Amino acid sequence: MNMTWAFLSLSGCILSWRNLDMGIWVCFSGIYSKGNNWRRPHPSSTWKLKKPSPKTSSNIHSRFLELSQEINKPTKHFLLRSVSQLYADKSVPFQKEFILSMKKYYNAEPQTVNFQEAAEEVRKEINSWVEHQTEGKIQNLLNEGSIDSLTELILVNALYFRGNWAKPFKKQDTTQQPFRLNKRTSKPVKMMFQHGNFNWNYIKEVKTQILELQYVNNDLSMFILLPDDITDDTTGLEMLENKLTYEALSKWTSPEEMEEIEANVYLPRTQLEDHYELKAALTSMGITDAFTVGQANFTAMSEKRNLILSQVFHKCFVDINEEGTEAAASTGATIDGRSTGGATLFAADHPFLFFIRHNETKSILFWGRFCCP
């Protein structure tokens, strides 16, 4: 799980770990084949990878296919658009087996383009394709100058999500409030409010509240991890992030650990969008061979020698608001309890972590860090 923060600490706020996983395995499927030499990641790597057997590799791809089919079932309750595509220069011929694998497991076909003579046109073409696939929500995935005539192989990855809350926030309760960036600085934000019953947990070891906000039909949930306060000179998230593992998270958010409570919930209304060029992050985590001449081995993908992966591009967009659509806000008083009685105050008026989970498969669609409106 700490791999997530390695990416987010680049400066970003949101990441689709499932989508990135899928994209990396698309790429690795060009490495894992009978006869290929396997080089372990660097000893300091946070990726605990072992050479998979052909059966294991096939099972991994099959599992991604099953997850994608389950998560992307047509539904009126939420909108999810996930795209992942591999682009190679025309000088890079793909192996037939690799093309068949991409079609079978990822419903995608590797694309051959002309980076050498028309890199800018290819960039625009890729951006147009991603924009169309995400219904216009993700634009300009590739910035100007991000690819050039020397580019041979890139992986692009994007995911867009919008869902409606099972218990919508009332628009008239949204007010402008201060959001504390750190101990000394705050910034105004449109803060939503809701009083009701929610699934909740308190983790003493990291002094953090966890609140579940369900989407319509309970297909998906957003879990918000909110530290009690900013206890250091930065965002206040460091202690939580250092303790966070997949096992701990699964335990903290399990039905056995969560309890239903009455709460006054304050949550910023915002749109989160982030763009990553992940080569630096991946190499810092020990995945170096794929980007290094003389070490990369993509012979299962293409018979061309000395082929390397030029870059991995990843972009996410999440809309958090009253109903899942744009809404207006008014100016109001500062945060208080809003109601008397024993209701717990859950005021996300300082940095917090969140994730969106597909409940049936327990697949995490997005990880995020909200530090600045």
GROMACS .gro file of C-alpha atoms in nm:
model
  373
    1MET     CA    1   0.000   0.000   0.000
    2ASN     CA    2   0.291   0.235   0.064
    3MET     CA    3   0.353   0.221  -0.312
    4THR     CA    4   0.047   0.440  -0.347
    5TRP     CA    5   0.204   0.722  -0.147
    6ALA     CA    6   0.522   0.691  -0.353
    7PHE     CA    7   0.313   0.802  -0.648
    8LEU     CA    8   0.094   1.055  -0.469
    9SER     CA    9   0.392   1.220  -0.304
   10LEU     CA   10   0.508   1.329  -0.648
   11SER     CA   11   0.271   1.625  -0.591
   12GLY     CA   12  -0.057   1.468  -0.683
   13CYS     CA   13  -0.378   1.405  -0.501
   14ILE     CA   14  -0.548   1.111  -0.671
   15LEU     CA   15  -0.450   0.783  -0.829
   16SER     CA   16  -0.632   0.489  -0.982
   17TRP     CA   17  -0.424   0.204  -0.843
   18ARG     CA   18  -0.640  -0.064  -1.008
   19ASN     CA   19  -0.609   0.103  -1.347
   20LEU     CA   20  -0.235   0.148  -1.306
   21ASP     CA   21  -0.199  -0.215  -1.200
   22MET     CA   22  -0.381  -0.319  -1.515
   23GLY     CA   23  -0.163  -0.100  -1.733
   24ILE     CA   24   0.157  -0.233  -1.581
   25TRP     CA   25   0.045  -0.592  -1.631
   26VAL     CA   26  -0.041  -0.513  -1.993
   27CYS     CA   27   0.318  -0.401  -2.028
   28PHE     CA   28   0.460  -0.692  -1.830
   29SER     CA   29   0.272  -0.939  -2.049
   30GLY     CA   30   0.532  -0.847  -2.307
   31ILE     CA   31   0.803  -0.965  -2.068
   32TYR     CA   32   0.660  -1.281  -1.912
   33SER     CA   33   0.706  -1.559  -2.164
   34LYS     CA   34   0.879  -1.889  -2.195
   35GLY     CA   35   1.247  -1.840  -2.261
   36ASN     CA   36   1.263  -1.477  -2.154
   37ASN     CA   37   1.538  -1.392  -1.910
   38TRP     CA   38   1.392  -1.267  -1.583
   39ARG     CA   39   1.571  -0.998  -1.389
   40ARG     CA   40   1.452  -0.931  -1.038
   41PRO     CA   41   1.369  -0.569  -0.956
   42HIS     CA   42   1.636  -0.376  -0.771
   43PRO     CA   43   1.692  -0.507  -0.413
   44SER     CA   44   1.548  -0.184  -0.272
   45SER     CA   45   1.231  -0.226  -0.477
   46THR     CA   46   0.898  -0.201  -0.296
   47TRP     CA   47   0.755  -0.436  -0.557
   48LYS     CA   48   0.783  -0.792  -0.428
   49LEU     CA   49   0.779  -0.952  -0.773
   50LYS     CA   50   0.874  -1.307  -0.853
   51LYS     CA   51   0.900  -1.465  -1.195
   52PRO     CA   52   0.552  -1.599  -1.265
   53SER     CA   53   0.492  -1.932  -1.432
   54PRO     CA   54   0.297  -1.924  -1.760
   55LYS     CA   55  -0.005  -2.055  -1.567
   56THR     CA   56   0.028  -1.786  -1.299
   57SER     CA   57   0.068  -1.514  -1.560
   58SER     CA   58  -0.244  -1.635  -1.741
   59ASN     CA   59  -0.436  -1.643  -1.412
   60ILE     CA   60  -0.337  -1.282  -1.340
   61HIS     CA   61  -0.465  -1.166  -1.678
   62SER     CA   62  -0.783  -1.372  -1.635
   63ARG     CA   63  -0.845  -1.215  -1.296
   64PHE     CA   64  -0.811  -0.865  -1.442
   65LEU     CA   65  -1.062  -0.962  -1.710
   66GLU     CA   66  -1.310  -1.087  -1.448
   67LEU     CA   67  -1.270  -0.773  -1.238
   68SER     CA   68  -1.313  -0.544  -1.537
   69GLN     CA   69  -1.626  -0.725  -1.650
   70GLU     CA   70  -1.777  -0.706  -1.302
   71ILE     CA   71  -1.686  -0.343  -1.235
   72ASN     CA   72  -1.780  -0.218  -1.580
   73LYS     CA   73  -2.123  -0.381  -1.591
   74PRO     CA   74  -2.374  -0.137  -1.743
   75THR     CA   75  -2.555   0.042  -1.460
   76LYS     CA   76  -2.757   0.356  -1.409
   77HIS     CA   77  -2.613   0.402  -1.061
   78PHE     CA   78  -2.264   0.526  -1.151
   79LEU     CA   79  -2.045   0.613  -1.447
   80LEU     CA   80  -1.705   0.449  -1.480
   81ARG     CA   81  -1.480   0.478  -1.783
   82SER     CA   82  -1.146   0.297  -1.778
   83VAL     CA   83  -0.902   0.301  -2.068
   84SER     CA   84  -0.552   0.160  -2.108
   85GLN     CA   85  -0.367   0.148  -2.437
   86LEU     CA   86  -0.020   0.067  -2.563
   87TYR     CA   87   0.128   0.267  -2.851
   88ALA     CA   88   0.441   0.167  -3.044
   89ASP     CA   89   0.628   0.323  -3.333
   90LYS     CA   90   0.582   0.161  -3.673
   91SER     CA   91   0.938   0.028  -3.647
   92VAL     CA   92   0.820  -0.200  -3.363
   93PRO     CA   93   0.637  -0.509  -3.494
   94PHE     CA   94   0.414  -0.679  -3.234
   95GLN     CA   95   0.419  -1.053  -3.177
   96LYS     CA   96   0.092  -1.223  -3.279
   97GLU     CA   97   0.060  -1.396  -2.940
   98PHE     CA   98   0.088  -1.064  -2.759
   99ILE     CA   99  -0.181  -0.906  -2.979
  100LEU     CA  100  -0.415  -1.199  -2.912
  101SER     CA  101  -0.349  -1.173  -2.536
  102MET     CA  102  -0.430  -0.801  -2.536
  103LYS     CA  103  -0.756  -0.862  -2.724
  104LYS     CA  104  -0.858  -1.154  -2.503
  105TYR     CA  105  -0.789  -1.010  -2.160
  106TYR     CA  106  -0.804  -0.631  -2.204
  107ASN     CA  107  -1.034  -0.580  -2.503
  108ALA     CA  108  -0.763  -0.368  -2.659
  109GLU     CA  109  -0.527  -0.394  -2.952
  110PRO     CA  110  -0.175  -0.247  -2.941
  111GLN     CA  111  -0.162   0.053  -3.170
  112THR     CA  112   0.108   0.115  -3.429
  113VAL     CA  113   0.181   0.485  -3.491
  114ASN     CA  114   0.447   0.705  -3.650
  115PHE     CA  115   0.639   0.864  -3.364
  116GLN     CA  116   0.947   0.920  -3.581
  117GLU     CA  117   0.783   1.145  -3.839
  118ALA     CA  118   0.461   1.269  -3.676
  119ALA     CA  119   0.498   1.270  -3.297
  120GLU     CA  120   0.280   1.579  -3.246
  121GLU     CA  121   0.001   1.442  -3.464
  122VAL     CA  122   0.016   1.113  -3.271
  123ARG     CA  123  -0.004   1.302  -2.941
  124LYS     CA  124  -0.320   1.479  -3.053
  125GLU     CA  125  -0.466   1.153  -3.182
  126ILE     CA  126  -0.406   0.979  -2.848
  127ASN     CA  127  -0.555   1.272  -2.654
  128SER     CA  128  -0.861   1.270  -2.879
  129TRP     CA  129  -0.909   0.896  -2.826
  130VAL     CA  130  -0.883   0.924  -2.446
  131GLU     CA  131  -1.121   1.222  -2.442
  132HIS     CA  132  -1.376   1.026  -2.647
  133GLN     CA  133  -1.343   0.713  -2.431
  134THR     CA  134  -1.402   0.914  -2.111
  135GLU     CA  135  -1.693   1.115  -2.254
  136GLY     CA  136  -1.489   1.433  -2.262
  137LYS     CA  137  -1.396   1.427  -1.893
  138ILE     CA  138  -1.024   1.357  -1.939
  139GLN     CA  139  -0.857   1.594  -2.183
  140ASN     CA  140  -0.494   1.651  -2.281
  141LEU     CA  141  -0.356   1.335  -2.122
  142LEU     CA  142  -0.030   1.391  -2.310
  143ASN     CA  143   0.114   1.738  -2.269
  144GLU     CA  144   0.292   1.911  -2.555
  145GLY     CA  145   0.648   1.780  -2.581
  146SER     CA  146   0.578   1.465  -2.378
  147ILE     CA  147   0.658   1.245  -2.679
  148ASP     CA  148   0.901   1.301  -2.967
  149SER     CA  149   1.064   1.131  -3.265
  150LEU     CA  150   1.274   0.909  -3.037
  151THR     CA  151   0.969   0.765  -2.860
  152GLU     CA  152   0.920   0.396  -2.937
  153LEU     CA  153   0.676   0.262  -2.680
  154ILE     CA  154   0.437   0.432  -2.437
  155LEU     CA  155   0.151   0.321  -2.216
  156VAL     CA  156  -0.145   0.555  -2.160
  157ASN     CA  157  -0.391   0.504  -1.880
  158ALA     CA  158  -0.701   0.696  -1.772
  159LEU     CA  159  -1.007   0.646  -1.556
  160TYR     CA  160  -1.312   0.865  -1.495
  161PHE     CA  161  -1.574   0.811  -1.227
  162ARG     CA  162  -1.893   0.986  -1.120
  163GLY     CA  163  -2.147   0.843  -0.878
  164ASN     CA  164  -2.455   0.953  -0.686
  165TRP     CA  165  -2.464   0.929  -0.307
  166ALA     CA  166  -2.718   0.692  -0.153
  167LYS     CA  167  -2.791   0.980   0.088
  168PRO     CA  168  -2.741   1.304  -0.110
  169PHE     CA  169  -2.617   1.619   0.058
  170LYS     CA  170  -2.863   1.910   0.044
  171LYS     CA  171  -2.742   2.193  -0.177
  172GLN     CA  172  -2.877   2.459   0.058
  173ASP     CA  173  -2.654   2.324   0.336
  174THR     CA  174  -2.334   2.379   0.136
  175THR     CA  175  -2.147   2.680   0.274
  176GLN     CA  176  -1.808   2.841   0.231
  177GLN     CA  177  -1.575   2.733   0.512
  178PRO     CA  178  -1.202   2.749   0.588
  179PHE     CA  179  -0.998   2.438   0.508
  180ARG     CA  180  -0.677   2.416   0.712
  181LEU     CA  181  -0.381   2.329   0.490
  182ASN     CA  182  -0.146   2.310   0.789
  183LYS     CA  183  -0.118   2.460   1.137
  184ARG     CA  184  -0.077   2.814   1.006
  185THR     CA  185  -0.258   2.839   0.672
  186SER     CA  186  -0.617   2.791   0.561
  187LYS     CA  187  -0.805   2.831   0.235
  188PRO     CA  188  -1.178   2.875   0.163
  189VAL     CA  189  -1.368   2.573   0.035
  190LYS     CA  190  -1.731   2.491  -0.042
  191MET     CA  191  -1.820   2.257   0.243
  192MET     CA  192  -2.112   2.014   0.218
  193PHE     CA  193  -2.304   1.910   0.530
  194GLN     CA  194  -2.521   1.615   0.624
  195HIS     CA  195  -2.666   1.482   0.949
  196GLY     CA  196  -2.752   1.112   0.959
  197ASN     CA  197  -2.640   0.759   1.035
  198PHE     CA  198  -2.314   0.636   0.884
  199ASN     CA  199  -2.076   0.341   0.914
  200TRP     CA  200  -1.777   0.462   1.117
  201ASN     CA  201  -1.465   0.343   1.294
  202TYR     CA  202  -1.198   0.503   1.510
  203ILE     CA  203  -0.839   0.376   1.491
  204LYS     CA  204  -0.659   0.471   1.813
  205GLU     CA  205  -0.310   0.378   1.697
  206VAL     CA  206  -0.319   0.640   1.422
  207LYS     CA  207  -0.574   0.875   1.585
  208THR     CA  208  -0.796   0.860   1.279
  209GLN     CA  209  -1.169   0.843   1.210
  210ILE     CA  210  -1.295   0.638   0.915
  211LEU     CA  211  -1.633   0.718   0.762
  212GLU     CA  212  -1.813   0.528   0.486
  213LEU     CA  213  -2.026   0.719   0.236
  214GLN     CA  214  -2.226   0.480   0.021
  215TYR     CA  215  -2.323   0.541  -0.338
  216VAL     CA  216  -2.665   0.449  -0.479
  217ASN     CA  217  -2.740   0.076  -0.466
  218ASN     CA  218  -2.431   0.024  -0.245
  219ASP     CA  219  -2.227  -0.093  -0.545
  220LEU     CA  220  -1.954   0.150  -0.444
  221SER     CA  221  -1.845   0.329  -0.128
  222MET     CA  222  -1.612   0.614  -0.048
  223PHE     CA  223  -1.410   0.570   0.271
  224ILE     CA  224  -1.262   0.885   0.426
  225LEU     CA  225  -0.965   0.853   0.663
  226LEU     CA  226  -0.953   1.170   0.873
  227PRO     CA  227  -0.680   1.226   1.135
  228ASP     CA  228  -0.800   1.393   1.456
  229ASP     CA  229  -0.599   1.705   1.380
  230ILE     CA  230  -0.283   1.838   1.221
  231THR     CA  231  -0.021   1.725   1.471
  232ASP     CA  232   0.296   1.800   1.274
  233ASP     CA  233   0.439   2.083   1.064
  234THR     CA  234   0.311   1.946   0.732
  235THR     CA  235  -0.028   1.801   0.637
  236GLY     CA  236  -0.079   1.585   0.944
  237LEU     CA  237  -0.110   1.272   0.730
  238GLU     CA  238   0.238   1.128   0.779
  239MET     CA  239   0.165   0.906   1.080
  240LEU     CA  240  -0.140   0.756   0.909
  241GLU     CA  241   0.042   0.698   0.580
  242ASN     CA  242   0.337   0.533   0.753
  243LYS     CA  243   0.108   0.283   0.926
  244LEU     CA  244  -0.119   0.218   0.631
  245THR     CA  245  -0.105  -0.125   0.470
  246TYR     CA  246  -0.359  -0.318   0.266
  247GLU     CA  247  -0.405  -0.562   0.555
  248ALA     CA  248  -0.464  -0.282   0.805
  249LEU     CA  249  -0.706  -0.106   0.575
  250SER     CA  250  -0.903  -0.424   0.511
  251LYS     CA  251  -0.936  -0.480   0.884
  252TRP     CA  252  -1.026  -0.120   0.969
  253THR     CA  253  -1.305  -0.108   0.708
  254SER     CA  254  -1.443  -0.460   0.756
  255PRO     CA  255  -1.810  -0.489   0.860
  256GLU     CA  256  -1.695  -0.643   1.189
  257GLU     CA  257  -1.492  -0.331   1.276
  258MET     CA  258  -1.725  -0.060   1.145
  259GLU     CA  259  -2.025   0.050   1.350
  260GLU     CA  260  -2.329   0.258   1.263
  261ILE     CA  261  -2.333   0.595   1.438
  262GLU     CA  262  -2.521   0.923   1.425
  263ALA     CA  263  -2.290   1.190   1.283
  264ASN     CA  264  -2.266   1.546   1.156
  265VAL     CA  265  -2.056   1.519   0.842
  266TYR     CA  266  -1.873   1.805   0.671
  267LEU     CA  267  -1.701   1.724   0.341
  268PRO     CA  268  -1.543   1.958   0.082
  269ARG     CA  269  -1.714   1.976  -0.254
  270THR     CA  270  -1.448   1.955  -0.519
  271GLN     CA  271  -1.328   1.814  -0.847
  272LEU     CA  272  -1.000   1.628  -0.833
  273GLU     CA  273  -0.788   1.579  -1.141
  274ASP     CA  274  -0.429   1.463  -1.155
  275HIS     CA  275  -0.176   1.377  -1.421
  276TYR     CA  276   0.135   1.163  -1.378
  277GLU     CA  277   0.435   1.073  -1.589
  278LEU     CA  278   0.531   0.765  -1.393
  279LYS     CA  279   0.871   0.666  -1.527
  280ALA     CA  280   1.056   0.841  -1.242
  281ALA     CA  281   0.829   0.694  -0.975
  282LEU     CA  282   0.848   0.341  -1.115
  283THR     CA  283   1.226   0.347  -1.148
  284SER     CA  284   1.264   0.484  -0.794
  285MET     CA  285   1.064   0.183  -0.675
  286GLY     CA  286   1.299  -0.062  -0.846
  287ILE     CA  287   1.124  -0.115  -1.179
  288THR     CA  288   1.419  -0.008  -1.392
  289ASP     CA  289   1.478  -0.272  -1.659
  290ALA     CA  290   1.175  -0.181  -1.871
  291PHE     CA  291   1.316   0.171  -1.920
  292THR     CA  292   1.685   0.080  -1.962
  293VAL     CA  293   1.862  -0.001  -2.289
  294GLY     CA  294   2.044  -0.332  -2.265
  295GLN     CA  295   1.830  -0.453  -1.975
  296ALA     CA  296   1.474  -0.433  -2.107
  297ASN     CA  297   1.345  -0.754  -2.262
  298PHE     CA  298   1.019  -0.715  -2.450
  299THR     CA  299   1.073  -1.006  -2.688
  300ALA     CA  300   0.735  -1.153  -2.596
  301MET     CA  301   0.582  -0.827  -2.719
  302SER     CA  302   0.803  -0.756  -3.019
  303GLU     CA  303   1.096  -0.917  -3.194
  304LYS     CA  304   1.274  -0.582  -3.214
  305ARG     CA  305   1.586  -0.573  -2.998
  306ASN     CA  306   1.682  -0.293  -2.757
  307LEU     CA  307   1.318  -0.188  -2.722
  308ILE     CA  308   1.245   0.012  -2.406
  309LEU     CA  309   0.935   0.166  -2.254
  310SER     CA  310   0.963   0.543  -2.297
  311GLN     CA  311   0.699   0.658  -2.048
  312VAL     CA  312   0.383   0.563  -1.858
  313PHE     CA  313   0.111   0.831  -1.858
  314HIS     CA  314  -0.171   0.819  -1.605
  315LYS     CA  315  -0.460   1.060  -1.542
  316CYS     CA  316  -0.763   1.053  -1.312
  317PHE     CA  317  -1.072   1.266  -1.260
  318VAL     CA  318  -1.314   1.243  -0.966
  319ASP     CA  319  -1.610   1.471  -0.895
  320ILE     CA  320  -1.715   1.498  -0.528
  321ASN     CA  321  -2.031   1.703  -0.480
  322GLU     CA  322  -2.383   1.697  -0.336
  323GLU     CA  323  -2.541   1.460  -0.587
  324GLY     CA  324  -2.277   1.372  -0.843
  325THR     CA  325  -2.349   1.679  -1.058
  326GLU     CA  326  -2.240   2.043  -1.037
  327ALA     CA  327  -2.414   2.240  -0.762
  328ALA     CA  328  -2.409   2.596  -0.632
  329ALA     CA  329  -2.295   2.699  -0.285
  330SER     CA  330  -2.375   2.978  -0.044
  331THR     CA  331  -2.172   3.158   0.219
  332GLY     CA  332  -2.246   3.069   0.579
  333ALA     CA  333  -2.121   3.038   0.933
  334THR     CA  334  -1.825   2.840   1.061
  335ILE     CA  335  -1.844   2.468   1.128
  336ASP     CA  336  -2.033   2.369   1.441
  337GLY     CA  337  -2.227   2.067   1.557
  338ARG     CA  338  -2.538   2.173   1.360
  339SER     CA  339  -2.754   1.969   1.595
  340THR     CA  340  -2.769   1.884   1.962
  341GLY     CA  341  -2.747   1.539   2.112
  342GLY     CA  342  -2.481   1.270   2.095
  343ALA     CA  343  -2.396   1.298   1.724
  344THR     CA  344  -2.028   1.250   1.636
  345LEU     CA  345  -1.864   1.541   1.455
  346PHE     CA  346  -1.684   1.434   1.137
  347ALA     CA  347  -1.543   1.757   0.996
  348ALA     CA  348  -1.310   1.706   0.700
  349ASP     CA  349  -1.175   2.060   0.729
  350HIS     CA  350  -0.810   1.951   0.722
  351PRO     CA  351  -0.611   1.704   0.507
  352PHE     CA  352  -0.750   1.353   0.473
  353LEU     CA  353  -0.713   1.036   0.268
  354PHE     CA  354  -0.993   0.864   0.082
  355PHE     CA  355  -1.057   0.569  -0.143
  356ILE     CA  356  -1.345   0.451  -0.358
  357ARG     CA  357  -1.414   0.077  -0.342
  358HIS     CA  358  -1.621  -0.156  -0.554
  359ASN     CA  359  -1.790  -0.341  -0.271
  360GLU     CA  360  -1.866  -0.678  -0.431
  361THR     CA  361  -1.512  -0.738  -0.554
  362LYS     CA  362  -1.339  -0.526  -0.283
  363SER     CA  363  -1.145  -0.368  -0.568
  364ILE     CA  364  -1.012  -0.019  -0.494
  365LEU     CA  365  -1.084   0.207  -0.790
  366PHE     CA  366  -0.921   0.525  -0.659
  367TRP     CA  367  -0.684   0.634  -0.387
  368GLY     CA  368  -0.666   0.998  -0.299
  369ARG     CA  369  -0.509   1.255  -0.072
  370PHE     CA  370  -0.700   1.581  -0.023
  371CYS     CA  371  -0.462   1.843   0.108
  372CYS     CA  372  -0.555   2.162  -0.074
  373PRO     CA  373  -0.884   2.280  -0.231
   0.00000   0.00000   0.00000
